[in-house]
Every structure is written in structure tokens, then in C-alpha cells.
Amino acid sequence: MPVHEPTLHAIAVFILAAFFAFWEASRAAYVLLALFSTGLVLWYRPRLPREQRLYSWPIVGYFGAMLVSLAFNGFPDKGVNLIGSRFGLLLIAIPLVSVFYVSYDPKRNFWIKYVAGCVTVGGLALLDVFAYGAPRASGGGHNEAAFGFISLAMTAVVITSYHRFRPVRYGSAIFAVATLMGLAATVLSGTRGSWLAGFVVLVIAIFFYLERYPLTNRILITLTLVASIGFASFSLPNVQMRVDHMVEIVAPHLGGEQPEELNSLSERIELWKLGWKLGLENKVFGYGLGNTKYEIREYVRQHPGQKLVGDENHLHNQFMQTFAMGGLIGLVALLAMLSCHFWIFAKFLRRDYHPEVRRLALSGLLLLVSYLVFSIPAVPFYGKQYLMLYGFSSAMIWGCLMGALREAGQVDGR
């Protein structure tokens, strides 16, 4: 299949580097690349390893479940827009796998794309907080939660790249700068869900890097490094304010008390209860795409004391959101996609695989883990920026992983 790999590489760098600085251009480049890839795949029909089915079909299933829910609820205009502008961004990632697979170049540094992305979001965060005086970094007017989480997701991929940068001149410095800039954007966003996901990602990554050491040493080194990052971050006033606020809203719940007014935690609890209730009322197909805001407002109308909840556009938990919106078929489809994608990346972490394969597998696994943890307080498989990053990154990592397997002679190519 004729694919000019340097051009493909440059487009990927642009998509990640422009993700927030030029969001519309980044999304347009992603869509055009996916459409172009679809044409190539249909024309040349490249043969991929069998494992590709575990990547692509679960995505088709998730998209299909959302489409069925949309159809069952009468194709509301907003729902039609959501299926295309959001879930469609995940679906069109499938042909990208083939293109990255056939064009994989073992001499090319796959991770430079994410270096560009991390340096960009770090620069935007520093400008927001220290130049413009914003209380939380948002990447120039974007949603702070989305900015913080996507910065973390990019960083989760970058931290697996040390083995490729270490032999290069100034490579260690490039790796350090990219990692620190990505972490800075995550921390300065003030997104506590991203901080929690970051903790999990760092623990897994450090354990992987230190696999040659005894378990006790790995635990001690991991705790030391994570604690050091935490103490350094806590010295920033903005971070300290967010931590203090978190302690203030969590303390009453730990003591069995009910806060007098809704805060961010009690509001989420109310939304989770609402999501469960709505899911039970619409068990099979859910209430449909595009109806979330209406359902929340209807709940507030029936319970006037919950006014703050009425300002929300989603249920602040991916699993409750999917259950309520898409019913059991949507929830099963989401869990199937997450399980299959977890399996295809975790499988290639074994020591009998080529080191490059293992590092790419770790990249994909950490990306997915960050999404899984963030799914507890947020809905990363619902927003367009979240879905685009997951679709693009997972497809690129998976395609390159299979390419690395091919180069190492560890795949039959069927």
C-alpha cells in the first residue's frame, strides 16, 4: 500500500501538537487522514494479524449500540449530531490502524509525536497560569478538565519512550522536558480526576521500568518518586487550593455527615444516583443520545432542592452515563470494547516479546488505564476531544505495535 511514511508522521505530529492551540485544524486533519486511510484500505485491502479484530469490532459494536439507542428514541436532532461529531470520531479511527501498520518504520521514533503534544500543552498551561493569571490552565479557553486529562493521556504515552531517546544526543533531556511539560499541564489544570489517573499511570510505568529489581525495592522507589512529584506540585498555590477544597468536600462524607449545600462530590453522587435510576427506567435501549440535559432538568423539576445538578450536561461517570443513555446494550458494548482493548495491549507486555513491542504495548495500556480511571468521575468516552484522542492514539499505537511485531518476526501476518 503506497503510504509516504514521513508525510504520515508529520500529520500525526501536527494533530497532537495542534490539539488545543488549533483544535479545529487538528480535528480536520484527523478526519481527512481517516477518510484518506479508508479509501486506501478499501482499495488495497492489506492483511492484518488476527488480533486486529479485537480492536476494530468492539469499536463498531460500541458505535452500533449508540446508533440503536438513537434509533429507538426517534433520532432526535441533537442525538444525530452527537453520533456523527463524537462517536463517529472513534469509529473512523479503525482504518488508521492499517495505514500505520503497513507504513511502520522501526527507525522512526514513534514517540516524537507525543513529545510535540506534551511540550505544546505544557507551554499553554504555563502561559495560562503564570502569564495570564488564570486559576486553572485550560489550553486557551478550553474545558479545564478536558485539557488536564488529555495532557495526562499524552504524558502517559511519553513516559514509555525513554529507551528510544536515551541513545540519542540530548535524548534524555528531550524525554525529561516532554514528561515535565506534560505533567505541568496536568497539575496546573487543577483536574483532580486526572491527578488520580496520573498516580495510577505513574505507578504502573515505574513498576514496568524497574522490573529487574526485587518487589520491595520497586515499591519503595515508586512511592518515593510519586511522593516527590506530589510534594513539588503541592508547593504551587493553585494546586494547594484545589487540594484544600478536595479535603473540605470529602471530609463530611467520610464522617457520615451530609453537607448543607451541594459541592462537587455530593453533586456527583446525586448524578450517579440519577444515572442508575434512569438506567433502570430504560433498561434495554436507554433514553437515547442528546437527551441527557433534558433528563437532568426533568429530575431537578421533580426535586427542586437539587438545583445545582440542573446545570450539568452529563452524569459525571462514564458507566452510569452509558447505562442511562444507551441502556444495557450500550453498557455491555462499552465494557466489551474496554476489555478487548485492555487484552490486546496487556498480552504483549510479556518478556518473550521484542522490547519495542513491549514499550508500544505499555503505551497503549497506560493510555487505556488513564481513560478507565478518569471514567469514574467523568465521561471520557462521551466528549469529542476525549474520543478523538483515544481513537487516534489507540489506532496509531496498535498499528505500530503490529508493525513492530512484523519486523521482529513475531506475527504470522494473517
mmCIF file of C-alpha atoms in Angstrom:
data_model
loop_
_atom_site.group_PDB
_atom_site.id
_atom_site.type_symbol
_atom_site.label_atom_id
_atom_site.label_comp_id
_atom_site.label_asym_id
_atom_site.label_seq_id
_atom_site.Cartn_x
_atom_site.Cartn_y
_atom_site.Cartn_z
ATOM 1 C CA MET A 1 0.000 0.000 0.000
ATOM 2 C CA PRO A 2 1.646 3.290 -1.099
ATOM 3 C CA VAL A 3 1.897 5.447 2.015
ATOM 4 C CA HIS A 4 4.528 8.160 2.308
ATOM 5 C CA GLU A 5 5.610 7.480 5.899
ATOM 6 C CA PRO A 6 7.359 10.845 6.551
ATOM 7 C CA THR A 7 4.197 12.681 5.493
ATOM 8 C CA LEU A 8 2.054 10.444 7.694
ATOM 9 C CA HIS A 9 4.462 11.075 10.572
ATOM 10 C CA ALA A 10 4.297 14.849 10.047
ATOM 11 C CA ILE A 11 0.488 14.828 10.001
ATOM 12 C CA ALA A 12 0.428 12.861 13.261
ATOM 13 C CA VAL A 13 2.818 15.355 14.858
ATOM 14 C CA PHE A 14 0.575 18.229 13.733
ATOM 15 C CA ILE A 15 -2.596 16.600 15.067
ATOM 16 C CA LEU A 16 -1.161 16.196 18.572
ATOM 17 C CA ALA A 17 0.785 19.468 18.684
ATOM 18 C CA ALA A 18 -2.240 21.461 17.480
ATOM 19 C CA PHE A 19 -4.756 19.608 19.636
ATOM 20 C CA PHE A 20 -5.552 22.641 21.793
ATOM 21 C CA ALA A 21 -3.668 25.500 20.129
ATOM 22 C CA PHE A 22 -5.609 24.920 16.885
ATOM 23 C CA TRP A 23 -8.329 22.456 17.815
ATOM 24 C CA GLU A 24 -10.444 22.827 14.665
ATOM 25 C CA ALA A 25 -7.415 22.361 12.411
ATOM 26 C CA SER A 26 -6.292 19.336 14.423
ATOM 27 C CA ARG A 27 -9.720 17.713 14.182
ATOM 28 C CA ALA A 28 -9.957 18.482 10.458
ATOM 29 C CA ALA A 29 -6.552 16.882 9.846
ATOM 30 C CA TYR A 30 -7.631 13.799 11.797
ATOM 31 C CA VAL A 31 -10.892 13.431 9.861
ATOM 32 C CA LEU A 32 -9.209 13.934 6.478
ATOM 33 C CA LEU A 33 -6.474 11.434 7.356
ATOM 34 C CA ALA A 34 -9.087 8.888 8.470
ATOM 35 C CA LEU A 35 -11.109 9.350 5.265
ATOM 36 C CA PHE A 36 -7.982 9.059 3.119
ATOM 37 C CA SER A 37 -6.999 5.922 5.042
ATOM 38 C CA THR A 38 -10.456 4.443 4.476
ATOM 39 C CA GLY A 39 -10.019 4.865 0.726
ATOM 40 C CA LEU A 40 -6.609 3.199 0.788
ATOM 41 C CA VAL A 41 -7.827 0.309 2.892
ATOM 42 C CA LEU A 42 -10.841 -0.328 0.646
ATOM 43 C CA TRP A 43 -8.645 -0.197 -2.461
ATOM 44 C CA TYR A 44 -5.616 -2.218 -1.328
ATOM 45 C CA ARG A 45 -7.163 -4.397 1.419
ATOM 46 C CA PRO A 46 -3.994 -5.003 3.475
ATOM 47 C CA ARG A 47 -3.847 -8.218 5.501
ATOM 48 C CA LEU A 48 -3.570 -7.591 9.238
ATOM 49 C CA PRO A 49 -2.910 -10.019 12.105
ATOM 50 C CA ARG A 50 -5.948 -11.709 13.618
ATOM 51 C CA GLU A 51 -5.716 -9.578 16.769
ATOM 52 C CA GLN A 52 -6.945 -6.583 14.761
ATOM 53 C CA ARG A 53 -10.457 -7.955 15.139
ATOM 54 C CA LEU A 54 -10.247 -7.388 18.902
ATOM 55 C CA TYR A 55 -9.501 -3.736 18.250
ATOM 56 C CA SER A 56 -11.934 -2.878 15.462
ATOM 57 C CA TRP A 57 -15.070 -4.920 16.071
ATOM 58 C CA PRO A 58 -15.610 -3.711 19.673
ATOM 59 C CA ILE A 59 -15.477 -0.115 18.401
ATOM 60 C CA VAL A 60 -18.035 -0.971 15.731
ATOM 61 C CA GLY A 61 -20.149 -2.603 18.452
ATOM 62 C CA TYR A 62 -19.991 0.463 20.705
ATOM 63 C CA PHE A 63 -20.884 2.784 17.840
ATOM 64 C CA GLY A 64 -23.654 0.409 16.761
ATOM 65 C CA ALA A 65 -25.115 0.274 20.278
ATOM 66 C CA MET A 66 -25.270 4.062 20.420
ATOM 67 C CA LEU A 67 -26.878 4.112 16.968
ATOM 68 C CA VAL A 68 -29.529 1.560 18.028
ATOM 69 C CA SER A 69 -30.319 3.627 21.130
ATOM 70 C CA LEU A 70 -30.592 6.718 18.952
ATOM 71 C CA ALA A 71 -32.956 4.951 16.543
ATOM 72 C CA PHE A 72 -35.126 3.513 19.330
ATOM 73 C CA ASN A 73 -35.625 7.009 20.749
ATOM 74 C CA GLY A 74 -36.690 8.579 17.481
ATOM 75 C CA PHE A 75 -33.488 10.125 16.092
ATOM 76 C CA PRO A 76 -33.605 13.469 17.971
ATOM 77 C CA ASP A 77 -31.662 16.185 16.129
ATOM 78 C CA LYS A 78 -29.112 16.635 18.897
ATOM 79 C CA GLY A 79 -28.574 12.882 19.083
ATOM 80 C CA VAL A 80 -27.944 12.671 15.336
ATOM 81 C CA ASN A 81 -25.343 15.397 15.707
ATOM 82 C CA LEU A 82 -23.693 13.563 18.613
ATOM 83 C CA ILE A 83 -23.436 10.241 16.795
ATOM 84 C CA GLY A 84 -21.506 11.925 13.995
ATOM 85 C CA SER A 85 -19.495 14.614 15.736
ATOM 86 C CA ARG A 86 -18.494 12.491 18.744
ATOM 87 C CA PHE A 87 -18.850 8.735 18.363
ATOM 88 C CA GLY A 88 -18.016 8.972 14.692
ATOM 89 C CA LEU A 89 -14.559 10.268 15.662
ATOM 90 C CA LEU A 90 -13.918 6.944 17.368
ATOM 91 C CA LEU A 91 -15.317 4.849 14.525
ATOM 92 C CA ILE A 92 -13.192 6.430 11.792
ATOM 93 C CA ALA A 93 -10.029 5.570 13.719
ATOM 94 C CA ILE A 94 -10.306 1.932 12.584
ATOM 95 C CA PRO A 95 -8.774 2.378 9.083
ATOM 96 C CA LEU A 96 -5.858 4.299 10.603
ATOM 97 C CA VAL A 97 -4.615 1.042 12.123
ATOM 98 C CA SER A 98 -3.944 -0.435 8.688
ATOM 99 C CA VAL A 99 -2.108 2.649 7.463
ATOM 100 C CA PHE A 100 0.171 2.859 10.488
ATOM 101 C CA TYR A 101 0.731 -0.898 10.312
ATOM 102 C CA VAL A 102 1.899 -1.020 6.688
ATOM 103 C CA SER A 103 3.940 2.192 6.989
ATOM 104 C CA TYR A 104 5.632 1.336 10.292
ATOM 105 C CA ASP A 105 9.328 2.233 10.222
ATOM 106 C CA PRO A 106 11.406 0.738 13.071
ATOM 107 C CA LYS A 107 13.966 3.525 12.618
ATOM 108 C CA ARG A 108 11.383 6.237 13.195
ATOM 109 C CA ASN A 109 10.878 7.447 16.767
ATOM 110 C CA PHE A 110 7.151 6.854 17.250
ATOM 111 C CA TRP A 111 7.059 8.894 20.478
ATOM 112 C CA ILE A 112 8.221 12.204 18.975
ATOM 113 C CA LYS A 113 4.562 12.900 18.164
ATOM 114 C CA TYR A 114 3.710 12.856 21.838
ATOM 115 C CA VAL A 115 6.775 14.887 22.734
ATOM 116 C CA ALA A 116 5.403 17.631 20.480
ATOM 117 C CA GLY A 117 1.985 17.304 22.098
ATOM 118 C CA CYS A 118 3.308 17.428 25.678
ATOM 119 C CA VAL A 119 5.584 20.405 25.030
ATOM 120 C CA THR A 120 2.671 22.290 23.464
ATOM 121 C CA VAL A 121 0.164 21.654 26.267
ATOM 122 C CA GLY A 122 2.841 22.431 28.856
ATOM 123 C CA GLY A 123 3.583 25.744 27.168
ATOM 124 C CA LEU A 124 -0.118 26.622 27.003
ATOM 125 C CA ALA A 125 -0.561 25.757 30.695
ATOM 126 C CA LEU A 126 2.386 27.915 31.766
ATOM 127 C CA LEU A 127 1.021 30.825 29.727
ATOM 128 C CA ASP A 128 -2.466 30.428 31.201
ATOM 129 C CA VAL A 129 -1.355 30.373 34.838
ATOM 130 C CA PHE A 130 1.844 32.435 35.018
ATOM 131 C CA ALA A 131 1.374 34.912 32.169
ATOM 132 C CA TYR A 132 -2.401 35.415 32.120
ATOM 133 C CA GLY A 133 -3.067 34.690 35.804
ATOM 134 C CA ALA A 134 -5.743 32.039 35.244
ATOM 135 C CA PRO A 135 -6.570 29.983 38.360
ATOM 136 C CA ARG A 136 -6.571 26.793 36.257
ATOM 137 C CA ALA A 137 -4.898 26.016 32.955
ATOM 138 C CA SER A 138 -7.306 25.354 30.097
ATOM 139 C CA GLY A 139 -5.153 25.492 26.994
ATOM 140 C CA GLY A 140 -6.557 28.850 25.924
ATOM 141 C CA GLY A 141 -10.252 28.774 26.720
ATOM 142 C CA HIS A 142 -10.953 25.044 26.565
ATOM 143 C CA ASN A 143 -12.586 22.986 29.301
ATOM 144 C CA GLU A 144 -10.084 22.630 32.162
ATOM 145 C CA ALA A 145 -11.000 19.001 32.836
ATOM 146 C CA ALA A 146 -10.544 18.024 29.184
ATOM 147 C CA PHE A 147 -7.266 19.924 28.972
ATOM 148 C CA GLY A 148 -5.885 18.326 32.133
ATOM 149 C CA PHE A 149 -6.885 14.810 31.217
ATOM 150 C CA ILE A 150 -5.687 14.930 27.616
ATOM 151 C CA SER A 151 -2.380 16.359 28.835
ATOM 152 C CA LEU A 152 -2.140 13.370 31.169
ATOM 153 C CA ALA A 153 -3.027 10.900 28.400
ATOM 154 C CA MET A 154 -0.256 12.296 26.177
ATOM 155 C CA THR A 155 2.177 12.146 29.090
ATOM 156 C CA ALA A 156 1.177 8.533 29.779
ATOM 157 C CA VAL A 157 2.427 7.647 26.302
ATOM 158 C CA VAL A 158 5.590 9.777 26.529
ATOM 159 C CA ILE A 159 6.820 8.193 29.762
ATOM 160 C CA THR A 160 7.242 4.863 27.965
ATOM 161 C CA SER A 161 9.713 6.355 25.452
ATOM 162 C CA TYR A 162 12.933 6.617 27.476
ATOM 163 C CA HIS A 163 14.513 3.606 25.776
ATOM 164 C CA ARG A 164 14.254 5.331 22.379
ATOM 165 C CA PHE A 165 15.563 8.718 23.489
ATOM 166 C CA ARG A 166 18.397 7.527 25.741
ATOM 167 C CA PRO A 167 20.844 6.587 22.908
ATOM 168 C CA VAL A 168 20.182 9.858 21.036
ATOM 169 C CA ARG A 169 22.212 13.001 21.600
ATOM 170 C CA TYR A 170 20.270 15.193 24.041
ATOM 171 C CA GLY A 171 17.668 12.423 24.064
ATOM 172 C CA SER A 172 17.465 12.218 27.852
ATOM 173 C CA ALA A 173 16.896 15.981 28.017
ATOM 174 C CA ILE A 174 14.149 15.771 25.375
ATOM 175 C CA PHE A 175 12.449 12.982 27.307
ATOM 176 C CA ALA A 176 12.687 14.899 30.600
ATOM 177 C CA VAL A 177 11.373 18.153 29.135
ATOM 178 C CA ALA A 178 8.425 16.459 27.416
ATOM 179 C CA THR A 179 7.483 14.488 30.542
ATOM 180 C CA LEU A 180 7.762 17.505 32.845
ATOM 181 C CA MET A 181 5.779 19.736 30.476
ATOM 182 C CA GLY A 182 3.016 17.156 30.225
ATOM 183 C CA LEU A 183 2.910 16.751 33.997
ATOM 184 C CA ALA A 184 2.918 20.537 34.438
ATOM 185 C CA ALA A 185 -0.141 20.869 32.196
ATOM 186 C CA THR A 186 -1.893 18.094 34.116
ATOM 187 C CA VAL A 187 -1.106 19.597 37.509
ATOM 188 C CA LEU A 188 -1.862 23.212 36.568
ATOM 189 C CA SER A 189 -5.239 22.250 35.106
ATOM 190 C CA GLY A 190 -6.395 21.512 38.649
ATOM 191 C CA THR A 191 -8.255 18.439 37.400
ATOM 192 C CA ARG A 192 -8.318 16.102 40.377
ATOM 193 C CA GLY A 193 -9.607 13.160 38.361
ATOM 194 C CA SER A 194 -6.529 13.481 36.149
ATOM 195 C CA TRP A 195 -4.297 13.595 39.218
ATOM 196 C CA LEU A 196 -5.801 10.306 40.392
ATOM 197 C CA ALA A 197 -5.368 8.744 36.952
ATOM 198 C CA GLY A 198 -1.818 10.110 36.829
ATOM 199 C CA PHE A 199 -0.977 8.416 40.114
ATOM 200 C CA VAL A 200 -2.128 5.045 38.762
ATOM 201 C CA VAL A 201 -0.292 5.558 35.455
ATOM 202 C CA LEU A 202 2.964 6.514 37.184
ATOM 203 C CA VAL A 203 2.838 3.501 39.490
ATOM 204 C CA ILE A 204 2.337 1.088 36.578
ATOM 205 C CA ALA A 205 5.045 2.746 34.467
ATOM 206 C CA ILE A 206 7.615 2.809 37.263
ATOM 207 C CA PHE A 207 6.928 -0.842 38.119
ATOM 208 C CA PHE A 208 7.496 -1.745 34.469
ATOM 209 C CA TYR A 209 10.746 0.200 34.231
ATOM 210 C CA LEU A 210 12.044 -1.365 37.446
ATOM 211 C CA GLU A 211 11.059 -4.953 36.613
ATOM 212 C CA ARG A 212 14.643 -6.171 37.101
ATOM 213 C CA TYR A 213 14.582 -5.091 40.764
ATOM 214 C CA PRO A 214 13.076 -7.037 43.701
ATOM 215 C CA LEU A 215 9.462 -6.225 44.541
ATOM 216 C CA THR A 216 10.329 -4.392 47.781
ATOM 217 C CA ASN A 217 12.751 -2.064 46.006
ATOM 218 C CA ARG A 218 10.225 -1.379 43.282
ATOM 219 C CA ILE A 219 7.605 -0.397 45.839
ATOM 220 C CA LEU A 220 9.993 1.901 47.737
ATOM 221 C CA ILE A 221 11.288 3.628 44.598
ATOM 222 C CA THR A 222 7.763 4.038 43.242
ATOM 223 C CA LEU A 223 6.454 5.588 46.443
ATOM 224 C CA THR A 224 9.463 7.915 46.644
ATOM 225 C CA LEU A 225 9.089 9.184 43.085
ATOM 226 C CA VAL A 226 5.315 9.642 43.288
ATOM 227 C CA ALA A 227 5.625 11.385 46.675
ATOM 228 C CA SER A 228 8.308 13.705 45.296
ATOM 229 C CA ILE A 229 6.059 14.756 42.421
ATOM 230 C CA GLY A 230 3.190 15.265 44.861
ATOM 231 C CA PHE A 231 5.200 17.450 47.248
ATOM 232 C CA ALA A 232 6.628 19.528 44.400
ATOM 233 C CA SER A 233 3.144 20.077 42.993
ATOM 234 C CA PHE A 234 1.635 20.928 46.383
ATOM 235 C CA SER A 235 4.039 23.854 46.714
ATOM 236 C CA LEU A 236 2.091 25.661 43.963
ATOM 237 C CA PRO A 237 -0.697 27.882 45.411
ATOM 238 C CA ASN A 238 -3.227 26.850 42.768
ATOM 239 C CA VAL A 239 -2.645 23.171 43.470
ATOM 240 C CA GLN A 240 -2.762 23.679 47.229
ATOM 241 C CA MET A 241 -6.098 25.474 46.875
ATOM 242 C CA ARG A 242 -7.567 22.572 44.873
ATOM 243 C CA VAL A 243 -6.286 20.014 47.392
ATOM 244 C CA ASP A 244 -7.672 22.004 50.328
ATOM 245 C CA HIS A 245 -11.020 22.231 48.581
ATOM 246 C CA MET A 246 -10.983 18.482 47.945
ATOM 247 C CA VAL A 247 -10.337 17.765 51.627
ATOM 248 C CA GLU A 248 -13.125 20.163 52.595
ATOM 249 C CA ILE A 249 -15.736 18.463 50.422
ATOM 250 C CA VAL A 250 -14.662 14.877 51.152
ATOM 251 C CA ALA A 251 -14.362 15.191 54.955
ATOM 252 C CA PRO A 252 -18.132 15.352 55.683
ATOM 253 C CA HIS A 253 -18.797 12.192 53.669
ATOM 254 C CA LEU A 254 -16.016 10.297 55.453
ATOM 255 C CA GLY A 255 -17.576 11.307 58.771
ATOM 256 C CA GLY A 256 -21.020 10.118 57.694
ATOM 257 C CA GLU A 257 -22.382 13.690 57.548
ATOM 258 C CA GLN A 258 -24.450 15.262 54.802
ATOM 259 C CA PRO A 259 -23.174 18.650 53.575
ATOM 260 C CA GLU A 260 -25.616 21.536 53.934
ATOM 261 C CA GLU A 261 -25.148 22.529 50.281
ATOM 262 C CA LEU A 262 -24.176 20.593 47.193
ATOM 263 C CA ASN A 263 -20.458 20.534 46.429
ATOM 264 C CA SER A 264 -18.600 18.873 43.572
ATOM 265 C CA LEU A 265 -18.558 15.484 45.348
ATOM 266 C CA SER A 266 -22.147 15.431 46.600
ATOM 267 C CA GLU A 267 -23.274 16.706 43.210
ATOM 268 C CA ARG A 268 -21.548 13.767 41.532
ATOM 269 C CA ILE A 269 -23.151 11.355 43.986
ATOM 270 C CA GLU A 270 -26.580 12.769 43.137
ATOM 271 C CA LEU A 271 -25.829 12.458 39.432
ATOM 272 C CA TRP A 272 -24.671 8.848 39.847
ATOM 273 C CA LYS A 273 -27.897 8.030 41.678
ATOM 274 C CA LEU A 274 -29.828 9.711 38.902
ATOM 275 C CA GLY A 275 -27.915 7.770 36.250
ATOM 276 C CA TRP A 276 -28.695 4.470 37.962
ATOM 277 C CA LYS A 277 -32.365 5.425 38.277
ATOM 278 C CA LEU A 278 -32.631 6.441 34.620
ATOM 279 C CA GLY A 279 -30.845 3.287 33.537
ATOM 280 C CA LEU A 280 -33.332 1.112 35.437
ATOM 281 C CA GLU A 281 -36.213 3.009 33.846
ATOM 282 C CA ASN A 282 -34.810 2.453 30.345
ATOM 283 C CA LYS A 283 -33.011 -0.843 30.801
ATOM 284 C CA VAL A 284 -32.534 -2.035 27.231
ATOM 285 C CA PHE A 285 -32.023 0.997 24.982
ATOM 286 C CA GLY A 286 -31.604 3.898 27.426
ATOM 287 C CA TYR A 287 -33.090 7.347 26.993
ATOM 288 C CA GLY A 288 -31.059 7.988 23.842
ATOM 289 C CA LEU A 289 -28.305 10.316 22.701
ATOM 290 C CA GLY A 290 -28.958 14.032 23.044
ATOM 291 C CA ASN A 291 -31.442 13.704 25.904
ATOM 292 C CA THR A 292 -29.098 13.910 28.907
ATOM 293 C CA LYS A 293 -29.623 17.585 29.677
ATOM 294 C CA TYR A 294 -33.398 17.201 29.384
ATOM 295 C CA GLU A 295 -33.399 14.202 31.729
ATOM 296 C CA ILE A 296 -31.310 16.053 34.323
ATOM 297 C CA ARG A 297 -33.553 19.123 34.165
ATOM 298 C CA GLU A 298 -36.630 16.954 34.469
ATOM 299 C CA TYR A 299 -35.138 15.412 37.598
ATOM 300 C CA VAL A 300 -34.472 18.880 39.034
ATOM 301 C CA ARG A 301 -38.051 19.907 38.264
ATOM 302 C CA GLN A 302 -39.280 16.962 40.305
ATOM 303 C CA HIS A 303 -36.717 17.614 43.083
ATOM 304 C CA PRO A 304 -36.430 21.414 43.472
ATOM 305 C CA GLY A 305 -33.758 21.109 46.177
ATOM 306 C CA GLN A 306 -31.204 19.829 43.641
ATOM 307 C CA LYS A 307 -30.888 22.998 41.549
ATOM 308 C CA LEU A 308 -27.123 22.865 41.064
ATOM 309 C CA VAL A 309 -27.405 19.443 39.460
ATOM 310 C CA GLY A 310 -29.524 21.012 36.728
ATOM 311 C CA ASP A 311 -26.509 22.881 35.359
ATOM 312 C CA GLU A 312 -24.794 19.655 34.290
ATOM 313 C CA ASN A 313 -24.686 18.237 30.764
ATOM 314 C CA HIS A 314 -23.649 14.713 31.729
ATOM 315 C CA LEU A 315 -23.712 12.310 34.678
ATOM 316 C CA HIS A 316 -20.025 12.533 35.703
ATOM 317 C CA ASN A 317 -19.432 8.798 35.440
ATOM 318 C CA GLN A 318 -18.842 7.046 32.144
ATOM 319 C CA PHE A 319 -20.522 3.800 33.145
ATOM 320 C CA MET A 320 -23.634 5.477 34.574
ATOM 321 C CA GLN A 321 -23.756 7.780 31.569
ATOM 322 C CA THR A 322 -23.601 4.865 29.139
ATOM 323 C CA PHE A 323 -26.119 2.784 31.097
ATOM 324 C CA ALA A 324 -28.635 5.623 31.293
ATOM 325 C CA MET A 325 -28.086 6.867 27.744
ATOM 326 C CA GLY A 326 -27.595 3.589 25.872
ATOM 327 C CA GLY A 327 -29.170 1.044 28.192
ATOM 328 C CA LEU A 328 -27.743 -2.402 28.758
ATOM 329 C CA ILE A 329 -26.730 -2.772 25.120
ATOM 330 C CA GLY A 330 -24.655 0.391 25.377
ATOM 331 C CA LEU A 331 -23.059 -0.571 28.679
ATOM 332 C CA VAL A 332 -22.221 -4.108 27.507
ATOM 333 C CA ALA A 333 -20.750 -2.699 24.281
ATOM 334 C CA LEU A 334 -18.580 -0.230 26.209
ATOM 335 C CA LEU A 335 -17.331 -2.892 28.629
ATOM 336 C CA ALA A 336 -16.598 -5.241 25.723
ATOM 337 C CA MET A 337 -14.550 -2.563 23.959
ATOM 338 C CA LEU A 338 -12.579 -1.735 27.097
ATOM 339 C CA SER A 339 -11.960 -5.413 27.884
ATOM 340 C CA CYS A 340 -10.794 -6.271 24.366
ATOM 341 C CA HIS A 341 -8.507 -3.259 24.119
ATOM 342 C CA PHE A 342 -7.065 -3.985 27.550
ATOM 343 C CA TRP A 343 -6.348 -7.563 26.459
ATOM 344 C CA ILE A 344 -4.607 -6.705 23.179
ATOM 345 C CA PHE A 345 -2.186 -4.346 24.919
ATOM 346 C CA ALA A 346 -1.633 -6.356 28.109
ATOM 347 C CA LYS A 347 -0.930 -9.517 26.101
ATOM 348 C CA PHE A 348 2.206 -8.054 24.508
ATOM 349 C CA LEU A 349 3.813 -6.965 27.778
ATOM 350 C CA ARG A 350 5.273 -10.434 28.284
ATOM 351 C CA ARG A 351 9.068 -10.628 28.317
ATOM 352 C CA ASP A 352 9.225 -13.008 25.372
ATOM 353 C CA TYR A 353 8.206 -10.200 23.007
ATOM 354 C CA HIS A 354 10.628 -7.773 21.361
ATOM 355 C CA PRO A 355 11.455 -4.712 23.575
ATOM 356 C CA GLU A 356 9.929 -2.291 21.059
ATOM 357 C CA VAL A 357 6.722 -4.316 21.034
ATOM 358 C CA ARG A 358 6.581 -4.272 24.825
ATOM 359 C CA ARG A 359 7.096 -0.483 25.002
ATOM 360 C CA LEU A 360 4.333 0.136 22.481
ATOM 361 C CA ALA A 361 2.079 -2.249 24.395
ATOM 362 C CA LEU A 362 2.805 -0.324 27.591
ATOM 363 C CA SER A 363 1.939 2.939 25.801
ATOM 364 C CA GLY A 364 -1.435 1.573 24.763
ATOM 365 C CA LEU A 365 -2.111 0.077 28.182
ATOM 366 C CA LEU A 366 -1.301 3.307 30.043
ATOM 367 C CA LEU A 367 -3.485 5.273 27.638
ATOM 368 C CA LEU A 368 -6.387 2.924 28.339
ATOM 369 C CA VAL A 369 -5.764 2.869 32.095
ATOM 370 C CA SER A 370 -5.860 6.659 32.227
ATOM 371 C CA TYR A 371 -9.254 6.571 30.472
ATOM 372 C CA LEU A 372 -10.530 3.852 32.794
ATOM 373 C CA VAL A 373 -9.623 5.721 35.985
ATOM 374 C CA PHE A 374 -10.959 9.018 34.650
ATOM 375 C CA SER A 375 -14.230 7.261 33.779
ATOM 376 C CA ILE A 376 -15.102 7.215 37.493
ATOM 377 C CA PRO A 377 -15.567 10.999 37.934
ATOM 378 C CA ALA A 378 -16.034 11.963 34.260
ATOM 379 C CA VAL A 379 -17.177 10.766 30.817
ATOM 380 C CA PRO A 380 -14.068 10.435 28.605
ATOM 381 C CA PHE A 381 -15.856 8.188 26.092
ATOM 382 C CA TYR A 382 -18.527 10.836 25.500
ATOM 383 C CA GLY A 383 -16.796 14.171 24.772
ATOM 384 C CA LYS A 384 -15.463 14.853 21.284
ATOM 385 C CA GLN A 385 -11.933 15.784 22.352
ATOM 386 C CA TYR A 386 -11.643 12.699 24.539
ATOM 387 C CA LEU A 387 -12.979 10.393 21.819
ATOM 388 C CA MET A 388 -10.752 11.843 19.131
ATOM 389 C CA LEU A 389 -7.598 11.453 21.211
ATOM 390 C CA TYR A 390 -8.455 7.893 22.179
ATOM 391 C CA GLY A 391 -9.365 6.912 18.636
ATOM 392 C CA PHE A 392 -6.286 8.468 17.059
ATOM 393 C CA SER A 393 -3.803 7.372 19.735
ATOM 394 C CA SER A 394 -5.069 3.831 20.226
ATOM 395 C CA ALA A 395 -5.189 3.226 16.456
ATOM 396 C CA MET A 396 -1.702 4.628 15.930
ATOM 397 C CA ILE A 397 -0.180 2.716 18.856
ATOM 398 C CA TRP A 398 -1.925 -0.523 17.893
ATOM 399 C CA GLY A 399 -0.950 -0.221 14.225
ATOM 400 C CA CYS A 400 2.692 0.474 15.101
ATOM 401 C CA LEU A 401 2.686 -2.366 17.652
ATOM 402 C CA MET A 402 1.605 -4.830 14.983
ATOM 403 C CA GLY A 403 4.208 -3.343 12.656
ATOM 404 C CA ALA A 404 6.869 -3.893 15.303
ATOM 405 C CA LEU A 405 5.674 -7.499 15.693
ATOM 406 C CA ARG A 406 6.049 -7.955 11.952
ATOM 407 C CA GLU A 407 9.552 -6.501 11.920
ATOM 408 C CA ALA A 408 10.533 -8.740 14.845
ATOM 409 C CA GLY A 409 9.146 -11.807 13.079
ATOM 410 C CA GLN A 410 6.694 -12.478 15.889
ATOM 411 C CA VAL A 411 3.466 -12.395 13.879
ATOM 412 C CA ASP A 412 2.180 -14.569 11.070
ATOM 413 C CA GLY A 413 0.577 -11.635 9.215
ATOM 414 C CA ARG A 414 -2.696 -13.410 8.587
#
